[in-house]
C-alpha cells in the first residue's frame, strides 16, 4: 500500500508515522507513507498556500492551485483508489471504514488547516471525506495520523501476531475482554482463576461472555 499525505505542517505527522509499528511496516515494505509539504507547491517567491476568503469572514483558506499542482503530479505516477479529505464534516471513521481502506492500494490524504480548503478542491479531487469524531481539531494532521495507524495495522504481516488484529475491540462488533499478565497475584488482587486453568475452550467462552458483558455495560449501542 502507498499513502501520500498532503499537509502544510509535515512536522505534525513525521513523529507518529515513523515510530513503532508504522515504522516497522514501512521498513518491511508492507506500505510506504509519503508526507508532502504543500508549501513546496506554493505560489510565487513566498510560496503562498493560503488567502483570505471571498465574501469576507475570519480565517485563511488553503488555495486550490498548490493542491492541484501537487495532486496532478502524484496522479501522473500513481492511480489512486481514494483521495480522502480529513474534515470534521466528513463521515465518522469506524472500524468498517478502516477495514475497507486497508484493502486499497494507493491513497491520498489531504489535511486542511486554518479555516479549511477551497471548496473546489473537494469538488474536483476529493472522493471521500472522513472525520475522526464530533469535536474540532486545529487541522487534519492528527486525524490523518489516526486514520493511517488504524489502516496500516490491518495490512497482513504488519502486526506480529495475525490473530491480534482480529481480537481487537470493534473487530467483531464487541469491546475486548479484560487481559492480564504476571504476576497472577498482586498483593491479593488475583487474576481470574479460569485464565490459569489451561482449559482453552472454557477460556474462550469466558472471554466471549466478558466481551458481551462489558459491551452491554459501556456501549449498549454496539449490540443493536
Ligand atoms: Cl478530520 N479534522 C479536524 N480539523 N477536526 C476534526 C476532524 C478532522 N475529525 C474530528 N475533528
Coordinates of C-alpha atoms and ligand atoms in Angstrom, one line a residue, residues 85-90 92 110-114 129-144, ligand 1:
X85 CA -10.1 14.9 2.9
X86 CA -9.9 14.8 6.7
X87 CA -12.6 17.2 7.9
X88 CA -14.9 17.5 10.9
X89 CA -17.9 17.5 8.5
X90 CA -16.9 14.2 6.9
X92 CA -17.4 9.4 11.1
X110 CA -5.5 15.8 2.4
X111 CA -5.1 17.7 5.7
X112 CA -6.8 21.0 5.9
X113 CA -5.7 23.9 8.1
X114 CA -6.7 27.4 9.1
X129 CA -14.4 12.8 3.4
X130 CA -13.7 11.5 6.9
X131 CA -14.0 12.9 10.4
X132 CA -12.5 11.1 13.4
X133 CA -15.1 12.3 15.9
X134 CA -17.5 15.0 16.9
X135 CA -15.0 17.6 18.2
X136 CA -12.8 20.1 16.4
X137 CA -9.0 19.8 15.9
X138 CA -6.8 22.6 14.7
X139 CA -6.1 20.7 11.5
X140 CA -6.4 17.4 9.7
X141 CA -2.9 16.2 10.5
X142 CA -3.7 14.4 13.8
X143 CA -6.8 12.9 12.2
X144 CA -4.7 11.7 9.2
Ligands
LIG1 CL1 -10.7 15.0 10.2 N1 -10.3 17.5 11.1 C1 -10.4 18.5 12.0 N2 -9.8 19.6 11.8 N3 -11.1 18.3 13.2 C2 -11.7 17.1 13.4 C3 -11.5 16.0 12.5 C4 -10.8 16.3 11.3 N4 -12.2 15.0 12.9 C5 -12.7 15.4 14.1 N5 -12.4 16.7 14.4

